Amino acid sequence: MANLDRVVAVDLGGTGLKAALVDRELRTSNVVRTPTERRGGIARPDQVVDVVAQLQAVGDQQGFRVRAAGLAVPGIVDDDLGLVRFSANLGWRNLAVRELVAASTHLPVAVGHDVRIGGLAEFRVGAAKEARNVLFVPIGTGIASAIFLDGQPFVAGGYAGEIGHIVVEPGGPKCGCGNRGCLETIASAAAVARRYNARSGSRVTGAIDVVERMADDSDARAVWAEAIEALAYALVIAITVLGPEVVVIGGGLAESGDVLLAPLRETLLKRLTFQRRPDVVLAALGDRAGYMGAGLLGWEQVGVTPKGVRR
Amino acid sequence: MANLDRVVAVDLGGTGLKAALVDRELRTSNVVRTPTERRGGIARPDQVVDVVAQLQAVGDQQGFRVRAAGLAVPGIVDDDLGLVRFSANLGWRNLAVRELVAASTHLPVAVGHDVRIGGLAEFRVGAAKEARNVLFVPIGTGIASAIFLDGQPFVAGGYAGEIGHIVVEPGGPKCGCGNRGCLETIASAAAVARRYNARSGSRVTGAIDVVERMADDSDARAVWAEAIEALAYALVIAITVLGPEVVVIGGGLAESGDVLLAPLRETLLKRLTFQRRPDVVLAALGDRAGYMGAGLLGWEQVGVTPKGVRR
C-alpha cells in the first residue's frame, strides 16, 4: 500500500515561487509555479502561508496526510530559529517566517537558506550523492555556494561559501558588496549579459542570449571567455582550500551545459598540481533542487529520512 | 592525590624533534629537543622509537604510568591508518610509523599531521579555544592551515587547507608545487629571507633578520610589505569561503609578533565587507603546539579527554 504521508515544500525566490507536495521517496506532485507577489517592493509573506494552506487542502482532498512544511528562502537565514534576518531579494528583515506559517497551518515548519537547501538536495539525492566533500555552486543573478565537508553541511553561522565575492580582478567592476572585481561582477549570469551589452551595444536580457551569439560574435566569445577564466580562477582557490571530490555547477548559467562545463573543467584541471582533482559536473536537479531540498527539510522536521536518501 | 598517568608526545619536524611527557591536564614535563637524525637524507624512524622508549623509561623511573604515545609528522598523513604516505621533509614514503612505534614500545600509538595537530592544540586549549570556526595558519618554511568548522576539525582526506598554494601573483615565482605565484613563494618565512637576499644582495638566513633591518632598510620594508599584502589577499579569500570567527597566525613568522600582526590585521579587515570579521590573533602555544597536540592525540587513543579540554 502506498504511503500517503506528504510534506509541503516551498522555494521562495525574488522573482518566482515554486512549491509542491513531496512524498517519502522525494517524489513531487501538484507543483505550483507562480510569480513572487510584492507589495511596496516587499515580498508578501502571506503568499507563502496561502500556498502552504492551498497545498495542504489539495493534499487533504486527495487523501494524503500532510505532515510538515519546508521553506527555502534567499538571504541571511537562521535555520535554527526559522528567522530570515535579512533578505535583499525579498525585502525582508527579521521576519519570523516559521512562526508565521506554523501559526496559520498548524504544521511543523522548517526554514532554510535556498542555496544550502538546493545544495543539500544535490548532495543527498542529486549530482553529488556519492561524495562526502562537495562544493555546490549555483550561478545566477549572483554566485554563491553550499559546502559539504566530511559528509556534513557546513554553515559557519551562515557566513560560509561566499565564493561569489572572491576578488578575481582587483580594481575591477564595482560589486554590490562594496568591494571591486568580485567573481560575480564578471561571471554571474547577470554579469555576462551586462558585460556583453556594454561591450557590444546590444540589449540582451540573459546570459543564454550571449551563448547563442557566440558562433559569430567575437564580443560574445570574449565575454564568455572572461567569465570562464574568472570562474576557473576562483574555483581553483576554493578547491585548494576545501579539497572537494565533486564540484556541482548549478543555477541559470548551468543551463548552457557543455558550453560552460567543457572549457571550465579544462581550464580548472590544468591549474591543479598537488590538489585533489574533483569531478566537475552539472547539477542534476535543475530548478527543482530548491523545493526538493525544502521537502527534505520538511521530512527531517518530523524525524523522517526519505527513502533512498543517505543521512 | 596526583594522577600519575602520562602519555609520550612527539613532534617530528624536518630539522628538529621535540618530545615530552604529558599529563591529563595537558601539562608537559621532561621535554626533549634534539635535531632530527638523518641517514642518506632520510629521517631515521628509529629515532622516534628511541625517544618514545626513553621517555617511557623516564616515566617508569619517576613512578608514572605511561599509557600511550602521540606523534605529529609533516607530509601527507593517513591518521586512521597511522601511515605517512609521503613526507618531503622527512624523506618518508608509505611508512607505517604507528606500527613501528607500537611494536617496539607496546603502547597504543596515534599519528597525525603536524599542522592539523598543532591547530588542534590551539583550537582546544590555545588561542582559539572559545571559537567553533577557526583557521590556524602556521607560516614557516611553507604556509599551511588547519581548519575547524562548526566545532570539528576538517580533513577532506588530507587535502583541505592548502592556503599556501592560493595563487596571489599569477606568473610570479616558481613554487615547489609546480605552479607559479603561490602565497608561500611570497610570504613564507623562507620566502621573505630569500626575496630580501635577492633584492639587497645580502645573505640573511631567516625572516627575523629581515624584520630587524626594517627600521633603516627600504628593501627589508618592501619585501615585508609584499608579504603582508599577499597574506592579506589570501586570508580575505579564505575568510570569504570559510567564515571563521578566529584566525590564528603561528609558525616561525609569528615570532615577529605585532610587526606582522598589526599591518596584517589592518589590511585584512579593511577589505572585508559583508563577511564575518574574525579576530586575528597570534598562536598561544608557540612551538609547543605540535607536542601538546600530539599529547591530545595520545590521550584520545586511550579514551581520555584531558582536563580543561573541550571536546
Coordinates of C-alpha atoms in Angstrom, one line a residue:
Chain A
M1 CA 0.0 0.0 0.0
A2 CA 1.3 3.4 -0.9
N3 CA 2.4 5.6 1.9
L4 CA 0.0 8.6 2.0
D5 CA 2.3 11.0 4.0
R6 CA 3.4 14.2 2.3
V7 CA 5.1 17.4 3.2
V8 CA 4.6 20.8 1.5
A9 CA 7.8 22.2 0.0
V10 CA 8.2 25.8 -1.0
D11 CA 11.1 27.5 -2.7
L12 CA 10.6 31.3 -2.5
G13 CA 12.8 33.4 -4.8
G14 CA 13.0 37.1 -5.5
T15 CA 11.0 36.7 -8.8
G16 CA 9.2 33.3 -8.5
L17 CA 7.7 30.9 -6.0
K18 CA 7.8 27.1 -6.6
A19 CA 6.0 24.7 -4.4
A20 CA 5.0 21.0 -4.4
L21 CA 3.8 18.1 -2.3
V22 CA 6.7 15.7 -1.6
D23 CA 6.4 12.1 -0.6
R24 CA 8.7 9.9 1.4
E25 CA 10.7 8.9 -1.7
L26 CA 11.1 12.6 -2.5
R27 CA 8.8 12.4 -5.5
T28 CA 6.9 15.6 -6.1
S29 CA 3.4 16.3 -7.2
N30 CA 0.9 19.2 -7.5
V31 CA 3.8 21.5 -8.5
V32 CA 2.9 25.2 -8.2
R33 CA 4.9 27.9 -10.1
T34 CA 3.9 31.5 -9.7
P35 CA 5.5 34.9 -9.6
T36 CA 6.5 36.2 -6.2
E37 CA 3.9 38.7 -5.1
R38 CA 5.1 42.1 -3.8
R39 CA 3.6 45.0 -2.0
G40 CA 5.7 48.1 -1.8
G41 CA 8.7 46.2 -3.1
I42 CA 8.4 43.7 -0.2
A43 CA 7.5 40.0 -0.9
R44 CA 4.2 39.2 0.8
P45 CA 4.8 36.7 3.5
D46 CA 1.1 35.9 3.2
Q47 CA 1.7 34.4 -0.2
V48 CA 3.8 31.7 1.4
V49 CA 1.1 31.0 4.0
D50 CA -1.6 30.8 1.3
V51 CA 0.4 28.4 -0.9
V52 CA 1.1 26.1 2.0
A53 CA -2.5 26.2 3.0
Q54 CA -3.6 25.6 -0.6
L55 CA -1.3 22.5 -1.0
Q56 CA -2.4 21.3 2.4
A57 CA -6.0 21.4 1.3
V58 CA -5.2 19.7 -2.0
G59 CA -3.4 17.0 -0.1
D60 CA -6.4 16.5 2.2
Q61 CA -8.8 16.2 -0.7
Q62 CA -6.6 13.6 -2.3
G63 CA -6.5 11.6 0.9
F64 CA -2.9 12.4 1.8
R65 CA -1.7 13.1 5.3
V66 CA 0.3 16.4 5.2
R67 CA 2.8 16.2 8.0
A68 CA 5.0 19.3 7.7
A69 CA 6.2 22.2 5.5
G70 CA 9.7 23.1 4.4
L71 CA 10.6 26.5 3.1
A72 CA 13.7 27.7 1.2
V73 CA 14.4 31.4 1.2
P74 CA 17.3 33.6 0.0
G75 CA 19.3 35.9 2.3
I76 CA 20.8 35.5 5.7
V77 CA 18.7 32.8 7.4
D78 CA 18.9 31.4 10.9
D79 CA 17.8 27.9 10.3
D80 CA 17.5 27.1 14.0
L81 CA 15.2 30.0 14.8
G82 CA 13.3 29.8 11.5
L83 CA 14.1 33.5 11.1
V84 CA 15.0 35.5 8.0
R85 CA 17.5 38.1 9.3
F86 CA 17.9 39.9 6.1
S87 CA 16.9 39.2 2.5
A88 CA 17.7 41.8 -0.1
N89 CA 15.7 39.8 -2.8
L90 CA 12.6 39.6 -0.7
G91 CA 12.9 42.9 1.2
W92 CA 12.5 41.0 4.5
R93 CA 14.3 41.9 7.7
N94 CA 14.0 39.9 11.0
L95 CA 10.9 38.1 9.8
A96 CA 9.9 35.0 11.9
V97 CA 8.6 33.2 8.9
R98 CA 8.5 29.8 10.5
E99 CA 6.2 31.0 13.3
L100 CA 4.0 32.8 10.7
V101 CA 3.5 29.7 8.6
A102 CA 3.1 27.4 11.6
A103 CA 0.6 29.6 13.3
S104 CA -1.8 29.6 10.3
T105 CA -1.3 26.0 9.1
H106 CA -0.7 24.2 12.4
L107 CA 2.1 22.3 10.7
P108 CA 5.7 21.8 11.9
V109 CA 7.7 24.1 9.6
A110 CA 11.4 24.1 8.7
V111 CA 13.1 27.1 7.1
G112 CA 16.5 27.2 5.4
H113 CA 18.7 29.2 3.1
D114 CA 17.9 28.5 -0.6
V115 CA 21.5 27.8 -1.7
R116 CA 22.3 25.5 1.2
I117 CA 19.0 23.7 0.7
G118 CA 19.4 23.3 -3.0
G119 CA 23.0 22.0 -2.3
L120 CA 21.5 19.6 0.2
A121 CA 19.3 18.1 -2.4
E122 CA 22.2 17.7 -4.9
F123 CA 24.3 16.3 -2.1
R124 CA 21.7 13.8 -0.8
V125 CA 19.9 12.7 -4.0
G126 CA 21.4 14.6 -7.0
A127 CA 24.7 15.1 -8.8
A128 CA 26.9 14.6 -5.8
K129 CA 25.2 11.8 -3.9
E130 CA 28.2 9.5 -3.9
A131 CA 30.6 12.1 -2.4
R132 CA 31.5 13.3 1.1
N133 CA 33.2 16.5 0.2
V134 CA 31.2 18.6 -2.2
L135 CA 31.1 22.2 -3.4
F136 CA 27.8 23.2 -5.0
V137 CA 28.0 26.5 -7.0
P138 CA 24.8 28.0 -8.3
I139 CA 25.5 30.7 -10.8
G140 CA 22.5 33.0 -11.4
T141 CA 21.9 36.7 -10.6
G142 CA 24.8 36.2 -8.1
I143 CA 27.2 33.4 -7.3
A144 CA 27.0 31.5 -4.0
S145 CA 28.0 28.1 -2.8
A146 CA 27.0 25.4 -0.4
I147 CA 29.7 23.3 1.1
F148 CA 29.6 19.7 2.4
L149 CA 32.6 18.5 4.3
D150 CA 33.4 15.1 5.6
G151 CA 29.7 14.3 4.9
Q152 CA 28.2 17.2 6.7
P153 CA 26.8 20.6 5.6
F154 CA 29.0 23.4 6.7
V155 CA 27.3 26.6 7.8
A156 CA 29.6 28.7 10.0
G157 CA 26.6 30.8 11.2
G158 CA 25.6 31.5 7.6
Y159 CA 28.9 33.1 6.6
A160 CA 30.4 30.1 4.7
G161 CA 30.8 29.7 1.0
E162 CA 30.6 33.2 -0.4
I163 CA 32.8 32.4 -3.3
G164 CA 31.0 34.9 -5.5
H165 CA 33.0 37.5 -3.5
I166 CA 36.4 36.1 -4.2
V167 CA 38.2 39.1 -5.8
V168 CA 39.3 37.9 -9.3
E169 CA 40.1 41.3 -10.7
P170 CA 41.5 43.8 -8.2
G171 CA 40.1 47.3 -9.0
G172 CA 37.5 45.6 -11.4
P173 CA 33.8 46.3 -11.6
K174 CA 32.0 47.6 -8.5
C175 CA 30.2 44.8 -6.6
G176 CA 27.0 45.1 -4.5
C177 CA 29.0 44.0 -1.5
G178 CA 31.1 47.2 -1.6
N179 CA 34.2 45.7 -3.0
R180 CA 35.5 45.7 -6.6
G181 CA 36.3 42.9 -9.0
C182 CA 34.4 40.1 -7.1
L183 CA 33.8 36.9 -9.1
E184 CA 30.1 37.7 -9.5
T185 CA 30.8 41.0 -11.2
I186 CA 32.4 39.0 -14.1
A187 CA 30.9 35.6 -14.2
S188 CA 27.3 35.6 -12.9
A189 CA 24.6 35.1 -15.4
A190 CA 23.6 38.7 -14.9
A191 CA 27.2 39.9 -15.3
V192 CA 27.7 38.0 -18.5
A193 CA 24.6 39.7 -20.1
R194 CA 25.5 43.1 -18.7
R195 CA 29.2 42.9 -19.8
Y196 CA 28.2 41.8 -23.3
N197 CA 25.7 44.6 -23.7
A198 CA 28.3 47.2 -22.5
R199 CA 30.9 45.8 -24.9
S200 CA 28.6 45.3 -28.0
G201 CA 25.9 48.0 -27.5
S202 CA 23.3 45.2 -27.6
R203 CA 20.4 44.7 -25.2
V204 CA 20.2 41.1 -24.4
T205 CA 18.4 40.1 -21.3
G206 CA 20.2 37.0 -20.2
A207 CA 23.5 35.0 -20.4
I208 CA 21.8 32.4 -22.7
D209 CA 21.4 35.1 -25.4
V210 CA 25.2 35.6 -25.2
V211 CA 25.8 31.9 -25.6
E212 CA 23.5 31.8 -28.6
R213 CA 25.6 34.5 -30.3
M214 CA 29.0 33.0 -29.7
A215 CA 29.3 31.2 -33.1
D216 CA 29.5 34.5 -35.0
D217 CA 30.1 37.3 -32.4
S218 CA 33.6 37.9 -31.1
D219 CA 32.2 40.1 -28.3
A220 CA 30.1 37.3 -27.1
R221 CA 33.1 34.9 -27.2
A222 CA 35.3 37.4 -25.3
V223 CA 32.8 38.0 -22.5
W224 CA 32.3 34.3 -22.2
A225 CA 36.0 33.5 -22.1
E226 CA 36.5 36.1 -19.3
A227 CA 33.7 34.5 -17.3
I228 CA 35.2 31.0 -17.7
E229 CA 38.6 32.4 -16.7
A230 CA 37.3 34.1 -13.6
L231 CA 35.3 31.0 -12.6
A232 CA 38.3 28.8 -13.0
Y233 CA 40.5 31.1 -11.0
A234 CA 38.1 31.2 -8.1
L235 CA 37.2 27.5 -8.2
V236 CA 40.9 26.6 -8.2
I237 CA 41.2 28.6 -4.9
A238 CA 38.1 27.0 -3.4
I239 CA 39.4 23.5 -4.4
T240 CA 42.8 24.4 -2.8
V241 CA 41.2 25.4 0.5
L242 CA 38.4 22.8 0.6
G243 CA 39.6 19.7 -1.3
P244 CA 36.2 18.6 -2.6
E245 CA 35.7 15.4 -4.5
V246 CA 32.9 16.9 -6.6
V247 CA 32.1 20.4 -7.8
V248 CA 28.5 20.8 -8.9
I249 CA 27.7 23.7 -11.1
G250 CA 24.1 24.8 -11.0
G251 CA 21.8 27.9 -11.4
G252 CA 20.8 29.6 -14.6
L253 CA 24.2 29.7 -16.2
A254 CA 24.4 25.9 -15.9
E255 CA 21.6 25.6 -18.4
S256 CA 24.2 26.4 -21.1
G257 CA 25.5 22.9 -20.4
D258 CA 28.8 21.9 -22.1
V259 CA 29.4 25.4 -23.5
L260 CA 30.1 26.3 -19.8
L261 CA 31.3 23.0 -18.4
A262 CA 33.8 21.8 -21.0
P263 CA 36.1 24.9 -21.1
L264 CA 35.6 25.4 -17.3
R265 CA 36.7 21.9 -16.5
E266 CA 39.7 22.0 -18.8
T267 CA 41.0 25.4 -17.6
L268 CA 40.5 24.4 -14.0
L269 CA 42.1 20.9 -14.1
K270 CA 45.1 22.3 -15.9
R271 CA 45.9 24.6 -13.0
L272 CA 45.7 21.9 -10.2
T273 CA 49.0 20.5 -9.3
F274 CA 49.0 18.5 -6.0
Q275 CA 45.4 19.3 -5.1
R276 CA 42.6 16.8 -5.3
R277 CA 41.2 16.7 -8.8
P278 CA 37.5 16.9 -8.4
D279 CA 34.8 15.8 -10.8
V280 CA 33.2 19.0 -12.2
V281 CA 29.6 18.2 -13.1
L282 CA 26.4 19.9 -13.8
A283 CA 23.6 20.0 -11.2
A284 CA 21.2 17.1 -11.7
L285 CA 18.0 18.6 -10.2
G286 CA 17.9 21.9 -12.1
D287 CA 15.5 24.4 -10.6
R288 CA 13.7 21.6 -8.7
A289 CA 16.7 21.5 -6.2
G290 CA 15.2 24.2 -4.1
Y291 CA 11.8 22.6 -3.4
M292 CA 13.3 19.1 -3.3
G293 CA 15.6 20.3 -0.6
A294 CA 12.8 22.1 1.2
G295 CA 10.9 18.8 1.1
L296 CA 14.0 17.1 2.7
L297 CA 13.9 19.7 5.4
G298 CA 10.2 19.2 6.0
W299 CA 10.7 15.5 6.4
E300 CA 13.6 16.0 8.8
Q301 CA 11.4 18.3 10.8
V302 CA 9.1 15.3 11.6
G303 CA 12.1 12.8 12.0
V304 CA 11.7 11.0 8.7
T305 CA 14.6 10.3 6.3
P306 CA 13.1 10.0 2.8
K307 CA 13.7 6.6 1.2
G308 CA 16.9 6.4 -0.9
V309 CA 18.3 9.4 0.8
R310 CA 21.6 8.9 2.7
R311 CA 22.0 10.6 6.0
Chain B
M1 CA 46.5 12.6 45.1
A2 CA 48.1 13.5 41.8
N3 CA 47.1 11.4 38.8
L4 CA 50.2 9.5 37.7
D5 CA 49.1 8.7 34.1
R6 CA 51.1 10.2 31.3
V7 CA 51.4 10.0 27.5
V8 CA 54.5 10.4 25.4
A9 CA 54.1 13.2 22.8
V10 CA 56.5 13.6 19.9
D11 CA 56.6 16.4 17.3
L12 CA 58.9 15.3 14.5
G13 CA 59.9 18.0 12.0
G14 CA 62.4 18.1 9.1
T15 CA 65.1 19.8 11.2
G16 CA 64.2 19.1 14.9
L17 CA 62.4 16.7 17.1
K18 CA 60.5 17.8 20.2
A19 CA 59.0 15.4 22.7
A20 CA 57.6 15.4 26.3
L21 CA 55.6 13.5 28.8
V22 CA 52.1 15.0 29.0
D23 CA 49.7 14.6 31.9
R24 CA 45.9 14.6 32.0
E25 CA 45.7 18.3 32.3
L26 CA 48.0 18.7 29.3
R27 CA 51.0 19.9 31.4
T28 CA 54.3 18.8 30.0
S29 CA 57.5 17.6 31.6
N30 CA 60.8 16.0 30.6
V31 CA 60.9 18.0 27.4
V32 CA 63.4 16.7 24.8
R33 CA 64.6 18.9 22.0
T34 CA 67.1 17.4 19.5
P35 CA 68.0 17.7 15.8
T36 CA 66.2 15.2 13.5
E37 CA 68.7 12.5 12.7
R38 CA 69.1 11.6 9.1
R39 CA 70.8 8.8 7.2
G40 CA 71.2 9.2 3.4
G41 CA 68.9 12.2 3.6
I42 CA 66.1 10.2 5.2
A43 CA 64.9 10.9 8.8
R44 CA 65.7 7.8 10.9
P45 CA 62.4 6.3 12.1
D46 CA 64.4 4.6 14.8
Q47 CA 65.0 8.0 16.4
V48 CA 61.2 8.2 17.1
V49 CA 61.2 4.7 18.6
D50 CA 64.2 5.6 20.7
V51 CA 62.8 8.8 22.1
V52 CA 59.4 7.2 22.9
A53 CA 61.2 4.3 24.7
Q54 CA 63.5 6.8 26.5
L55 CA 60.6 8.9 27.8
Q56 CA 58.7 5.7 28.7
A57 CA 61.7 4.6 30.8
V58 CA 62.0 8.0 32.4
G59 CA 58.3 7.9 33.2
D60 CA 58.6 4.4 34.7
Q61 CA 61.5 5.5 36.9
Q62 CA 59.5 8.5 38.2
G63 CA 56.6 6.3 39.1
F64 CA 54.3 7.4 36.2
R65 CA 52.1 5.1 34.2
V66 CA 52.8 5.8 30.5
R67 CA 49.6 5.0 28.7
A68 CA 50.1 5.8 25.1
A69 CA 52.1 7.8 22.6
G70 CA 51.1 10.6 20.1
L71 CA 53.2 11.5 17.1
A72 CA 52.9 14.6 14.9
V73 CA 54.6 14.4 11.5
P74 CA 54.7 16.6 8.4
G75 CA 53.5 15.4 5.0
I76 CA 50.5 13.5 3.7
V77 CA 49.4 11.5 6.7
D78 CA 46.6 9.0 6.9
D79 CA 45.6 9.4 10.6
D80 CA 43.3 6.4 10.6
L81 CA 46.0 4.0 9.4
G82 CA 48.9 5.7 11.2
L83 CA 50.6 5.8 7.9
V84 CA 52.9 8.5 6.4
R85 CA 52.1 8.4 2.7
F86 CA 54.6 10.9 1.7
S87 CA 56.8 13.4 3.6
A88 CA 59.2 15.6 1.6
N89 CA 60.7 16.9 4.8
L90 CA 61.4 13.5 6.3
G91 CA 62.1 11.6 3.1
W92 CA 59.5 9.1 4.0
R93 CA 57.1 7.3 1.7
N94 CA 54.4 4.8 2.8
L95 CA 55.9 4.4 6.2
A96 CA 53.7 2.6 8.8
V97 CA 55.1 4.6 11.6
R98 CA 52.4 3.8 14.1
E99 CA 53.0 0.0 13.8
L100 CA 56.8 0.6 14.0
V101 CA 56.5 2.6 17.3
A102 CA 53.8 0.3 18.8
A103 CA 55.7 -2.9 18.0
S104 CA 58.8 -1.7 20.0
T105 CA 57.1 0.1 22.9
H106 CA 53.9 -2.0 23.3
L107 CA 52.0 1.3 23.7
P108 CA 48.9 2.4 21.8
V109 CA 50.1 5.0 19.3
A110 CA 48.3 7.8 17.4
V111 CA 49.8 9.5 14.4
G112 CA 48.7 12.8 12.9
H113 CA 49.6 15.6 10.5
D114 CA 51.7 18.2 12.3
V115 CA 49.7 21.2 11.1
R116 CA 46.3 19.7 11.9
I117 CA 47.7 18.6 15.3
G118 CA 49.2 21.9 16.2
G119 CA 45.9 23.5 15.1
L120 CA 44.0 21.1 17.3
A121 CA 46.0 22.2 20.3
E122 CA 45.4 25.9 19.5
F123 CA 41.7 25.1 18.9
R124 CA 41.2 23.0 22.1
V125 CA 43.4 24.8 24.7
G126 CA 45.2 27.7 22.9
A127 CA 44.4 30.9 21.1
A128 CA 41.1 29.8 19.7
K129 CA 39.6 27.8 22.5
E130 CA 36.4 29.8 22.7
A131 CA 35.5 29.5 19.0
R132 CA 33.8 27.0 16.8
N133 CA 35.0 28.1 13.4
V134 CA 38.8 28.6 13.3
L135 CA 41.5 28.9 10.7
F136 CA 45.0 28.2 12.0
V137 CA 47.8 29.3 9.7
P138 CA 51.4 28.4 10.6
I139 CA 53.9 30.4 8.5
G140 CA 57.3 28.8 8.4
T141 CA 59.3 27.2 5.6
G142 CA 55.9 26.8 3.9
I143 CA 52.4 28.0 4.6
A144 CA 49.6 25.6 5.5
S145 CA 46.4 25.7 7.5
A146 CA 44.2 23.7 9.8
I147 CA 40.5 24.3 9.6
F148 CA 37.9 23.8 12.3
L149 CA 34.3 24.1 11.2
D150 CA 31.2 24.1 13.3
G151 CA 33.4 22.7 16.2
Q152 CA 35.0 19.9 14.2
P153 CA 38.4 19.5 12.5
F154 CA 38.0 19.4 8.8
V155 CA 40.3 17.0 6.9
A156 CA 38.8 16.1 3.5
G157 CA 41.1 13.1 3.1
G158 CA 44.2 15.3 3.9
Y159 CA 43.5 17.7 1.0
A160 CA 42.0 20.6 3.0
G161 CA 43.5 23.9 4.0
E162 CA 46.4 24.3 1.5
I163 CA 46.2 28.1 1.5
G164 CA 49.9 28.4 0.9
H165 CA 49.1 27.5 -2.7
I166 CA 46.5 30.1 -3.3
V167 CA 47.9 32.0 -6.3
V168 CA 48.5 35.6 -5.3
E169 CA 50.7 36.7 -8.2
P170 CA 49.8 34.9 -11.5
G171 CA 53.1 34.2 -13.3
G172 CA 55.0 35.0 -10.1
P173 CA 57.9 33.0 -8.6
K174 CA 58.0 29.2 -9.3
C175 CA 56.6 27.2 -6.4
G176 CA 57.6 23.7 -5.4
C177 CA 54.1 22.5 -6.2
G178 CA 54.6 23.1 -9.9
N179 CA 52.6 26.3 -10.1
R180 CA 53.7 30.0 -10.0
G181 CA 53.0 32.8 -7.7
C182 CA 51.6 30.7 -4.8
L183 CA 51.2 32.6 -1.5
E184 CA 54.2 30.7 0.0
T185 CA 56.5 31.9 -2.7
I186 CA 56.0 35.5 -1.4
A187 CA 55.1 35.3 2.2
S188 CA 56.6 32.2 3.9
A189 CA 59.4 32.9 6.4
A190 CA 61.8 31.2 3.9
A191 CA 60.4 33.3 1.0
V192 CA 60.8 36.6 3.0
A193 CA 64.5 35.8 3.6
R194 CA 65.1 34.6 0.1
R195 CA 63.4 37.6 -1.6
Y196 CA 65.2 40.1 0.7
N197 CA 68.6 38.5 -0.2
A198 CA 67.7 38.6 -3.9
R199 CA 66.7 42.2 -3.7
S200 CA 69.5 43.5 -1.5
G201 CA 72.4 41.2 -2.2
S202 CA 72.5 40.3 1.5
R203 CA 72.8 36.8 3.0
V204 CA 70.3 36.7 5.9
T205 CA 69.2 33.2 7.0
G206 CA 65.8 34.0 8.3
A207 CA 62.8 36.3 8.1
I208 CA 63.6 37.6 11.6
D209 CA 66.8 39.1 10.2
V210 CA 64.6 41.0 7.7
V211 CA 62.4 42.3 10.4
E212 CA 65.4 43.5 12.4
R213 CA 66.6 45.5 9.4
M214 CA 63.3 47.2 8.6
A215 CA 63.9 50.4 10.6
D216 CA 66.7 51.6 8.3
D217 CA 66.5 49.3 5.2
S218 CA 63.9 50.1 2.4
D219 CA 64.5 46.7 0.8
A220 CA 63.5 45.0 4.0
R221 CA 60.4 47.1 4.3
A222 CA 59.4 46.5 0.7
V223 CA 59.8 42.7 1.0
W224 CA 57.8 42.7 4.2
A225 CA 55.1 44.9 2.8
E226 CA 54.7 42.5 -0.2
A227 CA 54.4 39.5 2.2
I228 CA 51.7 41.3 4.3
E229 CA 49.8 42.2 1.1
A230 CA 50.0 38.6 -0.2
L231 CA 48.9 37.2 3.2
A232 CA 46.0 39.7 3.5
Y233 CA 44.9 38.8 -0.1
A234 CA 44.8 35.1 0.6
L235 CA 43.4 35.3 4.0
V236 CA 40.5 37.5 2.8
I237 CA 39.7 34.8 0.3
A238 CA 39.9 32.1 3.0
I239 CA 37.6 34.1 5.3
T240 CA 35.1 34.7 2.4
V241 CA 34.9 30.9 1.8
L242 CA 35.1 29.6 5.4
G243 CA 33.7 32.4 7.6
P244 CA 35.9 31.8 10.7
E245 CA 35.5 33.6 13.9
V246 CA 39.2 33.4 14.7
V247 CA 42.3 33.4 12.5
V248 CA 45.3 32.1 14.5
I249 CA 48.7 33.0 12.9
G250 CA 51.5 30.7 14.0
G251 CA 54.8 29.3 12.9
G252 CA 58.2 30.9 12.7
L253 CA 57.0 34.2 11.1
A254 CA 54.5 34.7 14.0
E255 CA 57.6 35.2 16.3
S256 CA 57.8 38.7 14.8
G257 CA 54.6 39.5 16.8
D258 CA 53.0 42.8 16.1
V259 CA 55.3 43.7 13.2
L260 CA 53.4 41.0 11.4
L261 CA 50.0 41.1 13.1
A262 CA 49.2 44.8 13.2
P263 CA 49.6 45.6 9.5
L264 CA 48.1 42.2 8.5
R265 CA 45.0 42.7 10.6
E266 CA 44.5 46.3 9.4
T267 CA 44.9 45.4 5.7
L268 CA 42.7 42.4 6.0
L269 CA 39.8 43.9 8.0
K270 CA 39.8 46.9 5.6
R271 CA 38.9 44.5 2.7
L272 CA 36.1 42.7 4.4
T273 CA 32.6 44.0 3.5
F274 CA 29.7 41.7 4.4
Q275 CA 32.0 38.8 5.6
R276 CA 32.3 37.8 9.2
R277 CA 35.1 39.9 10.8
P278 CA 37.3 37.4 12.6
D279 CA 39.7 38.1 15.4
V280 CA 43.2 37.8 14.0
V281 CA 45.5 36.6 16.8
L282 CA 48.9 35.1 17.3
A283 CA 49.2 31.5 18.3
A284 CA 49.3 31.0 22.1
L285 CA 51.3 27.8 22.3
G286 CA 54.3 28.7 20.0
D287 CA 56.4 25.7 19.0
R288 CA 54.8 23.6 21.9
A289 CA 51.6 23.3 19.8
G290 CA 52.9 20.3 18.0
Y291 CA 53.7 18.1 21.0
M292 CA 50.8 19.4 23.0
G293 CA 48.5 18.3 20.1
A294 CA 50.4 15.0 19.9
G295 CA 49.7 14.6 23.7
L296 CA 46.0 15.2 23.0
L297 CA 46.0 12.5 20.3
G298 CA 47.8 10.1 22.7
W299 CA 45.1 10.7 25.3
E300 CA 42.3 10.3 22.8
Q301 CA 43.9 7.0 21.8
V302 CA 43.1 5.6 25.3
G303 CA 39.7 7.3 25.5
V304 CA 40.7 10.1 27.8
T305 CA 39.8 13.8 27.4
P306 CA 42.4 15.8 29.2
K307 CA 41.0 18.1 31.9
G308 CA 40.1 21.6 30.8
V309 CA 39.9 20.5 27.2
R310 CA 36.6 20.9 25.4
R311 CA 35.5 18.1 23.1

